[in-house]
Coordinates of C-alpha atoms and ligand atoms in Angstrom, one line a residue:
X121 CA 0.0 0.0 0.0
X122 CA 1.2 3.6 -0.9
X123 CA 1.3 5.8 2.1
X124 CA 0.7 9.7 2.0
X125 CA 4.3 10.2 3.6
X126 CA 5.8 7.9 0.7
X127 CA 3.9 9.8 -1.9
X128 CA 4.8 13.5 0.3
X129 CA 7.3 12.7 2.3
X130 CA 8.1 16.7 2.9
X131 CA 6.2 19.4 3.7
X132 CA 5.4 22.3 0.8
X133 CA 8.2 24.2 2.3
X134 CA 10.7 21.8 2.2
X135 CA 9.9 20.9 -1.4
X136 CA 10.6 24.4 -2.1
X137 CA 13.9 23.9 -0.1
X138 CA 14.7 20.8 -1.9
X139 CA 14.2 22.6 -5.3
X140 CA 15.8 25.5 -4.2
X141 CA 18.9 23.6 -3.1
X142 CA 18.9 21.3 -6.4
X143 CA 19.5 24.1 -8.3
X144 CA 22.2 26.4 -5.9
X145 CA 24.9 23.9 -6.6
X146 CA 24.9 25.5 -10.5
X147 CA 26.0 28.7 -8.6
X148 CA 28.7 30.1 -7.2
X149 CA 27.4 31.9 -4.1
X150 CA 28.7 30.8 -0.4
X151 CA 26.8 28.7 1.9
X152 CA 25.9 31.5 4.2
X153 CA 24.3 34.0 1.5
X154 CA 22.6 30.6 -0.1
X155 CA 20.6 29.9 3.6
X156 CA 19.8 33.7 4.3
X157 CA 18.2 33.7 0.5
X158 CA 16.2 30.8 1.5
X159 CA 15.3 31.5 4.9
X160 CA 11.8 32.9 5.4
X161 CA 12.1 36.7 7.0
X162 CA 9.0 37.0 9.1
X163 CA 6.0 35.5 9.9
X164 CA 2.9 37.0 11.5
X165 CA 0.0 34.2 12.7
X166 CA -3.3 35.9 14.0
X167 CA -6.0 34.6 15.7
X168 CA -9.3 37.0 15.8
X169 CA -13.1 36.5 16.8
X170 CA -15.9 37.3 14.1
X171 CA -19.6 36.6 14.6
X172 CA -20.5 34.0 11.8
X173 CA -24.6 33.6 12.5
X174 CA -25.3 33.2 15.8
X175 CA -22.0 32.0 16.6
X176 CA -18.9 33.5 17.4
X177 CA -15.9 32.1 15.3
X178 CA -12.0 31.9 15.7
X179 CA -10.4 32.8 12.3
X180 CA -6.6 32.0 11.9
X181 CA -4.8 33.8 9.5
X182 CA -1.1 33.9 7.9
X183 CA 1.2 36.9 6.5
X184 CA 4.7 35.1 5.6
X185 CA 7.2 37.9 4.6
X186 CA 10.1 35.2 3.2
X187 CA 12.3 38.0 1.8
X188 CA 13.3 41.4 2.7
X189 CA 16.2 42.6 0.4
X190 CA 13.9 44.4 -1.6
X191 CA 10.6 46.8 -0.2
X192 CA 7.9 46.3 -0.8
X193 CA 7.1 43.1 0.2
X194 CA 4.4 41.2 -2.6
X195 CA 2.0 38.3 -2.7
X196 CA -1.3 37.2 -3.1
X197 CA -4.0 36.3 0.1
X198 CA -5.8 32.8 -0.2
X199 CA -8.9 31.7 1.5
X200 CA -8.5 28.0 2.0
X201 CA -9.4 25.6 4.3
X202 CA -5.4 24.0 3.7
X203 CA -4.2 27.2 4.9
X204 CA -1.2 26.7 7.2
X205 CA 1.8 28.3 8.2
X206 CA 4.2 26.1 6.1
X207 CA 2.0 26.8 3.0
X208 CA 2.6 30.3 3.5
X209 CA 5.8 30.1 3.9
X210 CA 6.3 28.1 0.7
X211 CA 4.6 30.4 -1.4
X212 CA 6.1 33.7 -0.3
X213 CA 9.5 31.9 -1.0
X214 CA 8.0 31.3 -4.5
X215 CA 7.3 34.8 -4.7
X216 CA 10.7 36.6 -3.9
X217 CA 11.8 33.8 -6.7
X218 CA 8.8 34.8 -9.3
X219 CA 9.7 38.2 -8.6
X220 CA 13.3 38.3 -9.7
X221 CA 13.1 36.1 -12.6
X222 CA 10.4 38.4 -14.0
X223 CA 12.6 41.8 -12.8
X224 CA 9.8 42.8 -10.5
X225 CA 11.6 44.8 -7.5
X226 CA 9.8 43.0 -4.8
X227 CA 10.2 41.0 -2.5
X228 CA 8.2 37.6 -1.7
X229 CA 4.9 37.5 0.5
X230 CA 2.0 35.4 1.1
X231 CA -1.1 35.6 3.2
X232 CA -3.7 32.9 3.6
X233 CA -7.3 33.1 6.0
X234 CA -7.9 29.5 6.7
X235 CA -11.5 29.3 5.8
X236 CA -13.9 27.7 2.9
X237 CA -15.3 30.5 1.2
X238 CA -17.8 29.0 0.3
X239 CA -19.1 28.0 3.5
X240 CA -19.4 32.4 4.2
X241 CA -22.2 34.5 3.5
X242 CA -20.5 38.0 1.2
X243 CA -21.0 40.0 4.4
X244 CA -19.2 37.6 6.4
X245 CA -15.9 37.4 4.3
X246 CA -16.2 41.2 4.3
X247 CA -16.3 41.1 8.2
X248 CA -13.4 38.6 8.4
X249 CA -11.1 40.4 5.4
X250 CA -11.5 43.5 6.9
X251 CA -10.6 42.3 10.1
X252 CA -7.7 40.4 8.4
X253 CA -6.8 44.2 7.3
X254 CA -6.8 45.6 10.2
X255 CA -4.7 43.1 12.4
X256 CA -2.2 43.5 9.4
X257 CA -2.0 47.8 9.7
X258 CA -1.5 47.4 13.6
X259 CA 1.5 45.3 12.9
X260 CA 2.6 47.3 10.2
X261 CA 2.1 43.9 8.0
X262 CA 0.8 46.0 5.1
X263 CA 1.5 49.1 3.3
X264 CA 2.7 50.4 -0.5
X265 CA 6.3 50.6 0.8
X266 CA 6.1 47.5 3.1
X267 CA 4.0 44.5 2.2
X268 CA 1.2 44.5 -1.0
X269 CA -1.4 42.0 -0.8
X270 CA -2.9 40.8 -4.3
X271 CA -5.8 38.2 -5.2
X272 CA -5.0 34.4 -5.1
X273 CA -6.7 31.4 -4.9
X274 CA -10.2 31.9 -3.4
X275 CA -9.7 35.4 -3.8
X276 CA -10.4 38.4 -6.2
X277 CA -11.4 42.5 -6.6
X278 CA -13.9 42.0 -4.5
X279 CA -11.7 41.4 -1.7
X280 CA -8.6 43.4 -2.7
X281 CA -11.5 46.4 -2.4
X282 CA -12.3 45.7 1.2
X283 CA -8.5 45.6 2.3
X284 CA -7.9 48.8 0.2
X285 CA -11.0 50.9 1.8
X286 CA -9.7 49.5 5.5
X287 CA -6.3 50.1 4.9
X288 CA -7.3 53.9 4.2
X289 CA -10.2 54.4 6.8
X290 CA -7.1 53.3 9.1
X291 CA -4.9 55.4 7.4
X292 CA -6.2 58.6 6.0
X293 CA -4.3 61.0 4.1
X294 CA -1.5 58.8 2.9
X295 CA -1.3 60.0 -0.3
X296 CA 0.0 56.6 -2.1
X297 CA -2.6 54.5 0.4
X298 CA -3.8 53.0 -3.2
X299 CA -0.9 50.7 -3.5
X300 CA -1.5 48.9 -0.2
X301 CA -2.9 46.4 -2.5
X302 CA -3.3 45.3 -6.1
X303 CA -5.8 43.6 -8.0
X304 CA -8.3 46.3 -6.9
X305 CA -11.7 47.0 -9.4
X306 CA -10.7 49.2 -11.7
X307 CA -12.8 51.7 -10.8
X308 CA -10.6 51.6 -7.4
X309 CA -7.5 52.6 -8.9
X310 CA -6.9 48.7 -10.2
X311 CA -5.4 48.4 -13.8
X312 CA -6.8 47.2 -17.3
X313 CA -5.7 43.7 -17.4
X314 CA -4.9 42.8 -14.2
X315 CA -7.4 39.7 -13.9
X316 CA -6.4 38.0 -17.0
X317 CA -3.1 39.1 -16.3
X318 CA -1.5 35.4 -14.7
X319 CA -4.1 32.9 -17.3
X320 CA -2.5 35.5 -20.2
X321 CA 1.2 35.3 -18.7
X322 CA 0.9 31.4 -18.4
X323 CA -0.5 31.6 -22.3
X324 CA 2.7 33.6 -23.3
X325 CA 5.4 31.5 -21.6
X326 CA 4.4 28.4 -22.7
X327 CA 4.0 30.2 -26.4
X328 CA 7.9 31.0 -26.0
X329 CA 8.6 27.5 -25.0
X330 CA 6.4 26.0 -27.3
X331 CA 7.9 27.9 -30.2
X332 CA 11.5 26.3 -29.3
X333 CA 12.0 24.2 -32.7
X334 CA 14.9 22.0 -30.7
X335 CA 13.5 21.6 -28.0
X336 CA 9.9 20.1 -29.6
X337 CA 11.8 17.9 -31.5
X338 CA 13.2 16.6 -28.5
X339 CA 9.6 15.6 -27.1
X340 CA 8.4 14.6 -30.9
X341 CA 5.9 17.6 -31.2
X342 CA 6.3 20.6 -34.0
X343 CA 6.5 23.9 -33.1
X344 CA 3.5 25.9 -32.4
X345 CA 0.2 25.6 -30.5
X346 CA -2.2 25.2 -33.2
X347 CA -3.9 21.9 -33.2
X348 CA -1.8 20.9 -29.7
X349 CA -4.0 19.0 -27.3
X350 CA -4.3 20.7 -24.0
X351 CA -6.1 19.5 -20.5
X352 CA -6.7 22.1 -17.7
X353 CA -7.0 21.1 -13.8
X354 CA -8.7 24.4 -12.1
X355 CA -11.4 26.6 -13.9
X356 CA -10.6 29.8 -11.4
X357 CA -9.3 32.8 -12.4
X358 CA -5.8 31.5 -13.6
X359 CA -7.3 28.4 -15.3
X360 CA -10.5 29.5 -17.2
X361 CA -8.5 33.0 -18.9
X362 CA -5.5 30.4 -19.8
X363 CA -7.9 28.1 -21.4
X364 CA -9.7 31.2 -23.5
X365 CA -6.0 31.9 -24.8
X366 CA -5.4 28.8 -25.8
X367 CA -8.6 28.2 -27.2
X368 CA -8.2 31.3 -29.7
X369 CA -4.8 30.2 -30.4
X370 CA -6.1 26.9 -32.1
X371 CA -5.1 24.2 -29.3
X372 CA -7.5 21.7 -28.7
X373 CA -8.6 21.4 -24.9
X374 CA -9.7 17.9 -24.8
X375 CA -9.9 17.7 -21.2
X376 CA -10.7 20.3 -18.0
X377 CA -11.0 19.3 -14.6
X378 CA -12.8 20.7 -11.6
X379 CA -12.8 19.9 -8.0
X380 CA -16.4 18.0 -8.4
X381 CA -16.4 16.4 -12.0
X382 CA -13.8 16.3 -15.1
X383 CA -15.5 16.5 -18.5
X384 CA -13.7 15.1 -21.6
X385 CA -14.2 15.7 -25.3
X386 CA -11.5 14.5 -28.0
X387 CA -12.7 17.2 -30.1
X388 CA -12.2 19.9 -28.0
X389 CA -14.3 22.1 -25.5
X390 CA -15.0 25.4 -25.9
X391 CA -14.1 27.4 -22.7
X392 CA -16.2 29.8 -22.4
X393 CA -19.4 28.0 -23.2
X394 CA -18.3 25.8 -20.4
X395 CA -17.6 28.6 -17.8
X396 CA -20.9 30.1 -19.3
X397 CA -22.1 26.8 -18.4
X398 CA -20.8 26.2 -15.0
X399 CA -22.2 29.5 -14.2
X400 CA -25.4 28.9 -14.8
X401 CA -25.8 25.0 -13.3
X402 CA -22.6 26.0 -10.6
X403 CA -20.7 23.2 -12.4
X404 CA -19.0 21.8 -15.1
X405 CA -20.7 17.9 -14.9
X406 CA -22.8 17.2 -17.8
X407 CA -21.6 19.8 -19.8
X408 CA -23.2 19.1 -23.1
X409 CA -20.9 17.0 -25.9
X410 CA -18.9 16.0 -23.3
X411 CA -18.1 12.5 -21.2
X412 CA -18.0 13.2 -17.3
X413 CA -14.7 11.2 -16.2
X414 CA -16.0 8.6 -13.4
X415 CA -12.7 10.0 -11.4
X416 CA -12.2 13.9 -11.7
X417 CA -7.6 13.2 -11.2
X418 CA -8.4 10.2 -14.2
X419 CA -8.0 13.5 -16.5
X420 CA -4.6 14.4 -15.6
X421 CA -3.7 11.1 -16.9
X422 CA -5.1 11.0 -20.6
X423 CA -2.8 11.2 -23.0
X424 CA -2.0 15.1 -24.4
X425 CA 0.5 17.7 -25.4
X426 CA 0.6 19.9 -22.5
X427 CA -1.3 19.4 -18.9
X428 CA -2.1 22.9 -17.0
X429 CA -2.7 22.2 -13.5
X430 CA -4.2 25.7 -12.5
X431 CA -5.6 24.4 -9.3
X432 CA -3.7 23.7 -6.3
X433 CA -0.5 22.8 -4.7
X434 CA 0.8 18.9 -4.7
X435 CA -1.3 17.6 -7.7
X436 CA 1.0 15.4 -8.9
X437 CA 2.9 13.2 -6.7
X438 CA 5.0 10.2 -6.6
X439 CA 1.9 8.2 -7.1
X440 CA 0.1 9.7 -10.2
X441 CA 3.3 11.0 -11.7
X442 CA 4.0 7.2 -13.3
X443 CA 0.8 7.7 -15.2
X444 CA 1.4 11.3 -16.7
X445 CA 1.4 11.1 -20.4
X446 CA 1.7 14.6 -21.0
X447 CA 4.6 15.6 -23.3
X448 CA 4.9 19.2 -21.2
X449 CA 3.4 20.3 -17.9
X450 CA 3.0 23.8 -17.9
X451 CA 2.8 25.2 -13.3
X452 CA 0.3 27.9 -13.7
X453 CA -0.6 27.0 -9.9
X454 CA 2.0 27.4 -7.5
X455 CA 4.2 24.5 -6.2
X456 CA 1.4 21.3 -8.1
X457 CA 4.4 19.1 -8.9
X458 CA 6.3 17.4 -6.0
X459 CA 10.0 16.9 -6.1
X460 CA 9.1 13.0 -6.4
X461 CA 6.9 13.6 -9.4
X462 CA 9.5 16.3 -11.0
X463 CA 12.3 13.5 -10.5
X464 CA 10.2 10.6 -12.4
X465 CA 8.4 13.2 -15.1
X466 CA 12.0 14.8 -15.9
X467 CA 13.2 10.8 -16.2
X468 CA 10.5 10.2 -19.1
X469 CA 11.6 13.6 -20.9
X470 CA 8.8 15.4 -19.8
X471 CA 8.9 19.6 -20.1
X472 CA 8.2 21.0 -16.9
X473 CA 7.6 25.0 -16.9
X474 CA 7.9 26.2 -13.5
X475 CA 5.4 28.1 -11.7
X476 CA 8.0 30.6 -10.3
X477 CA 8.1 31.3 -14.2
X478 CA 5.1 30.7 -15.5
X479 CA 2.4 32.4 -13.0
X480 CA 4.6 35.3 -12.9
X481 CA 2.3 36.9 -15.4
X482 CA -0.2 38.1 -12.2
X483 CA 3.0 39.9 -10.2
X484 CA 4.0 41.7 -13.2
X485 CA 1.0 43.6 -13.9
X486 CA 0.8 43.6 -10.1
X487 CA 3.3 45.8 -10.5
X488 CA 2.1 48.4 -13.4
X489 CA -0.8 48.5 -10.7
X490 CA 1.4 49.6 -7.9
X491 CA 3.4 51.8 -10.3
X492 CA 0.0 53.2 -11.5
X493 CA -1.0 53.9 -8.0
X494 CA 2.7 56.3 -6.8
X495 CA 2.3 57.8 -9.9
X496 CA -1.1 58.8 -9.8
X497 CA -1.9 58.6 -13.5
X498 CA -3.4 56.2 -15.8
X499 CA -0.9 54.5 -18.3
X500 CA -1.6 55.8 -22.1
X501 CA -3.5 59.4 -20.4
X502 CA 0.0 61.6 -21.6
X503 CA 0.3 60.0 -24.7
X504 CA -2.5 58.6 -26.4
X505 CA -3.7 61.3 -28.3
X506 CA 0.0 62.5 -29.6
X507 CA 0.4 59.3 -30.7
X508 CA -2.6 59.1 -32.6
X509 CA -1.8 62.4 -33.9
X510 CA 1.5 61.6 -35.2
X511 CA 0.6 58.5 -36.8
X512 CA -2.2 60.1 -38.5
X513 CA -0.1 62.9 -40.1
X514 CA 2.3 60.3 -41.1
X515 CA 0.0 57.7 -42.6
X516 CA -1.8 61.0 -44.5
X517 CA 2.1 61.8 -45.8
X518 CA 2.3 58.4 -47.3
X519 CA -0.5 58.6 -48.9
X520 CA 0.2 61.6 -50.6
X521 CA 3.6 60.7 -51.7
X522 CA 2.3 56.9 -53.1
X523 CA -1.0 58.2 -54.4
X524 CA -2.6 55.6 -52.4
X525 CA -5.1 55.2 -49.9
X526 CA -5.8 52.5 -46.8
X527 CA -8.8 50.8 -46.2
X528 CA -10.4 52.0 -42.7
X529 CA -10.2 49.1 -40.8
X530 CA -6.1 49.7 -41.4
X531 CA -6.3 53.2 -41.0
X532 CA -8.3 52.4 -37.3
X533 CA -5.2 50.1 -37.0
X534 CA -2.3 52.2 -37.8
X535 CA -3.6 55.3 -36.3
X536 CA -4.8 54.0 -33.0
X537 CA -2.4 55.0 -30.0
X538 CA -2.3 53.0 -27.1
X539 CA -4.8 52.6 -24.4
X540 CA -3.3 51.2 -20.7
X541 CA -5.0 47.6 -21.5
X542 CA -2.3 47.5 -24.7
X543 CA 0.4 48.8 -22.5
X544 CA -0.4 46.6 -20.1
X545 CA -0.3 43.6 -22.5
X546 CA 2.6 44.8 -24.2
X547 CA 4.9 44.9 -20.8
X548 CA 3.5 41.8 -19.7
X549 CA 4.6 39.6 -23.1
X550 CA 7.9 41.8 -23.4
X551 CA 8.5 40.5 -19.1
X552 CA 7.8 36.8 -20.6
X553 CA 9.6 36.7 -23.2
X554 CA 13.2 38.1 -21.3
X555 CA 12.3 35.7 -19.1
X556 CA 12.3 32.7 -20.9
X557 CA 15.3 34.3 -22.7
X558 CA 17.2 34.8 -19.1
X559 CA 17.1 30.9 -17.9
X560 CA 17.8 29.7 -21.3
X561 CA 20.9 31.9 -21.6
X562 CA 21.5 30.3 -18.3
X563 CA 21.2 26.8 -18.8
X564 CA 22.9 27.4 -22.4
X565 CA 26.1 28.7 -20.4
X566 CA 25.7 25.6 -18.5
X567 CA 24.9 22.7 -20.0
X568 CA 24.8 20.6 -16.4
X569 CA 21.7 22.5 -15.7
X570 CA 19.0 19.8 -17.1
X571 CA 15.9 21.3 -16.1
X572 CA 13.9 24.1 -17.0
X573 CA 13.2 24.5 -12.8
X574 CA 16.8 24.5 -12.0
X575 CA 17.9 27.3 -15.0
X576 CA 14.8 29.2 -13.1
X577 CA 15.8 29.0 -9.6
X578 CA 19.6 30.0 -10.4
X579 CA 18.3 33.1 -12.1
X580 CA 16.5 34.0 -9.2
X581 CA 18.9 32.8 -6.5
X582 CA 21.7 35.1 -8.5
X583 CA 19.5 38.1 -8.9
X584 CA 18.6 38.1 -5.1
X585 CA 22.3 37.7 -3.9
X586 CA 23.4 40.3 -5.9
X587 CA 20.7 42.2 -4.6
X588 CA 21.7 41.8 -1.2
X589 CA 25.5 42.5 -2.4
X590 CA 24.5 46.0 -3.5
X591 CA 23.0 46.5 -0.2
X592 CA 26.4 45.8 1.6
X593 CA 24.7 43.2 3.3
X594 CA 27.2 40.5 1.7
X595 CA 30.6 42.6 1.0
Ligands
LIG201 P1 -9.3 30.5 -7.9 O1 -9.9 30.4 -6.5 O2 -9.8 31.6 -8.8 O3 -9.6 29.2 -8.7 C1 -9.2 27.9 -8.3 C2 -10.1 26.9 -9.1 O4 -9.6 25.6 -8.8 C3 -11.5 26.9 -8.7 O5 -12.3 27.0 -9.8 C4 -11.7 25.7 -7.8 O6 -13.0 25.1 -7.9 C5 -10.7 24.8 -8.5 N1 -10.3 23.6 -7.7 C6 -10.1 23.5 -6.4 N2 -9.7 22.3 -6.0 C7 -9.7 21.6 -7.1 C8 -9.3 20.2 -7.4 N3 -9.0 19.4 -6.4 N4 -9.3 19.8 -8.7 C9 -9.7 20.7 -9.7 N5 -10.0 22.0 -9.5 C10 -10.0 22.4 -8.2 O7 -7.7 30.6 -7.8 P2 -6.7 31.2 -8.8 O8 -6.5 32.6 -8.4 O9 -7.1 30.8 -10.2 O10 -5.4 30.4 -8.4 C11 -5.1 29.0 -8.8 C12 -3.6 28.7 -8.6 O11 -2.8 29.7 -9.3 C13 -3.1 28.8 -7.1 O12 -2.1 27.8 -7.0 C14 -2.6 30.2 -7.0 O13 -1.6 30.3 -6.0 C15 -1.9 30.3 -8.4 N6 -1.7 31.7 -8.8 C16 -2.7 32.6 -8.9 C17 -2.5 34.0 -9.3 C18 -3.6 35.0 -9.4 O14 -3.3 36.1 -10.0 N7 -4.8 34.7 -9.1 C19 -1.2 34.3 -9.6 C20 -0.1 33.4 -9.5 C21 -0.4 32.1 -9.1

């Protein structure tokens, strides 16, 4: 019989440890400066009453601040039942990683409320997240030059709003109180693309790697997604915008899995007639066209190009990992694959993108928000019109020197200046691109480095210790 601790035999943290340490023997930094990278800063555990019907309730809540060398602080909230302190901890070490492979000048937090959502009435998370907010201000936990909360799993604008309206009833007057928190409603000083912004990042990353003729050749596909089949674990906020991507890109979702059914069509499902779907019944089962799986994990088994888990953390363990056919596994949810599974998967040549790559999509426009927020202006207001001046008088000279006109749906085109949703975008592929560019330079200058994870976590653990360096922490 296979026992949980053989299938996890460390906890989240650890694995993030192991990984962590896997890859430091690539570089060239001491023992000392290698532990204080890894070492998680502070931690703040709270314990506060709310009245949840007629009952009073205990909540327990996390902030893990894991690094330091640069301010602010960044990282999501989740409301989960799993919520722990080691979970935390992991995923705000993930985030000062994520942060410096993308060249985001943060460093890594993470908060969690260990509560079921769903279990909550709207005006009882709104009791409990202000009062989350609130606990974090007396501690000095949260503020745009110290610690920025964003949305994560279980999370969204909804929630970011209620922190951001706490934060400044507890704080009035600061004049950059807006970035105590990102992922706000737009109309709350949020930006234009911040909720597609990680399912749009995870689309162009595994684009890039997708695009790398060698490397495809290596795992017997052609370059490209067109006509690649995909399956999705997760249909939240990272999983059902991924799945739209790739769906208007031509890849074939033959497979998406939720927490209560899995639905399968060799053809391909449409995503958002399913999340239209699941909307309106409040689940994906039955979905019409499709098979339900009789096990909702069977669908990360079937055979396919590239599996997204967009779900949760440990999906794939020592115990499923010997059934994985996938040819790639793309992390668009923090830490899913367990050092077992990595070890057996990277044995039978399969592409693993790493989440502290491939979710950074969400932390980069994170930032634009932030930026937006000290700057007090929104991105395109300066520039827009100039721009759409200047391309106007030069398309209108080219026509006059060729004696030819464009249609209008190219004149729209060319003279259209951007609006912050392009900008946004536009910074968000360009941060995607360099870095999928910055850990294959890496592993190209070092050819013992096997793994996409390892070339990842080298760029990050050299970025942070230079980062201390230039603080003189580390002469
Ligand atoms: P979400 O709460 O919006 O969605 C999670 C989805 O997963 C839900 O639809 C839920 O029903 C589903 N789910 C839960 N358990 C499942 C199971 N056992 N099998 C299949 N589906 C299951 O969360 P999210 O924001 O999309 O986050 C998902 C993952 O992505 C998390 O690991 C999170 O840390 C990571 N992430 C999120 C962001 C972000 O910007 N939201 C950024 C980076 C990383």
């Amino acid at each position: 019989m296979i026992t949980t601790a053989a299938v996890a035999p460390y906890s989240f943290f650890q694995n993030v440890e192991k990984s962590f340490d896997e890859a430091a023997r690539f570089t060239k930094w001491e023992k000392g400066i290698l532990e204080q990278i890894k070492a998680c800063n502070s931690v703040y555990r709270m314990k506060f009453p709310v009245r949840v019907g007629k009952d009073v309730q205990v909540i327990e809540a996390y902030r893990a601040q894991h690094s330091h060398h640069k301010l602010p602080c960044k990282g999501g909230v989740r409301f989960s039942e799993n919520v722990d302190q080691d979970e935390v901890m992991a995923l705000a070490a993930l985030m000062t990683y994520k942060c410096a492979i993308v060249n985001v000048p943060f460093g890594g937090a993470k908060g969690g409320i260990k509560i079921n959502p769903r279990n909550y009435t709207p005006y009882e998370l709104e009791k409990i997240t202000r009062r989350y907010t609130s606990e974090l201000v007396k501690k000095n936990f949260i503020g745009p030059g110290v610690d920025v909360p964003a949305p994560d799993y279980g999370t969204g604008a909804r929630e970011m709003s209620w922190i951001l309206d706490t934060y400044l009833s507890l704080r009035p007057g600061e004049i950059d109180g807006m970035g105590c928190v990102t992922g706000k409603p737009v109309s709350q000083g949020g930006v234009r693309g911040r909720t597609e912004a990680t399912g749009l990042g995870v689309f162009y990353g595994l684009r890039e790697v997708f695009s790398r003729k060698e490397d495809m050749k290596k795992i017997g596909l052609t370059p490209g997604l067109e006509g690649k089949t995909v399956i999705i674990q997760g249909l939240g906020n990272v999983g059902s915008n991924a799945a739209k991507y790739f769906y208007k890109a031509g890849a074939t979702i033959i497979c998406l899995v939720e927490w209560d059914a899995a639905i399968y069509n060799p053809k391909g499902l449409n995503p958002e007639e399913v999340m239209k779907f699941k909307k309106e019944t409040g689940s994906i089962k039955g979905f019409p066209g499709s098979k339900t799986l009789k096990k909702n994990m069977d669908g990360l088994e079937l055979e396919c190009d590239l599996l997204i888990p967009a779900a949760l953390e440990r999906q794939i363990d020592a115990y499923n990992a010997p059934r994985i056919k996938a040819k790639v596994i793309g992390e668009a949810a923090n830490g899913p694959v367990t050092p077992e599974a990595d070890e057996i998967l990277n044995q039978k040549n399969v592409i693993i993108v790493p989440d502290m790559f491939l979710n950074a999509g969400g932390v980069t426009v994170s930032y634009f928000e932030w930026l937006k927020n000290l700057s007090h202006v929104r991105y395109g207001r300066m520039e827009k019109r100039f721009s759409e001046n200047m391309n106007h008088h030069i398309l209108t000279q080219m026509e006059e020197l060729t004696g030819r006109r464009v249609n209008e749906t190219e004149r729209k085109f060319i003279q259209h200046g951007a609006d912050e949703v392009d900008l946004v975008y536009s910074g968000l592929e360009e941060t995607m691109i360099q870095a999928v560019n910055e850990i294959s330079e890496i592993m190209n200058q070092n050819k013992n480095i096997k793994h996409i994870r390892s070339g990842a976590y080298v760029c990050a653990i050299n970025k942070v210790a230079e980062a201390y360096a230039q603080l003189g922490i580390f002469p």
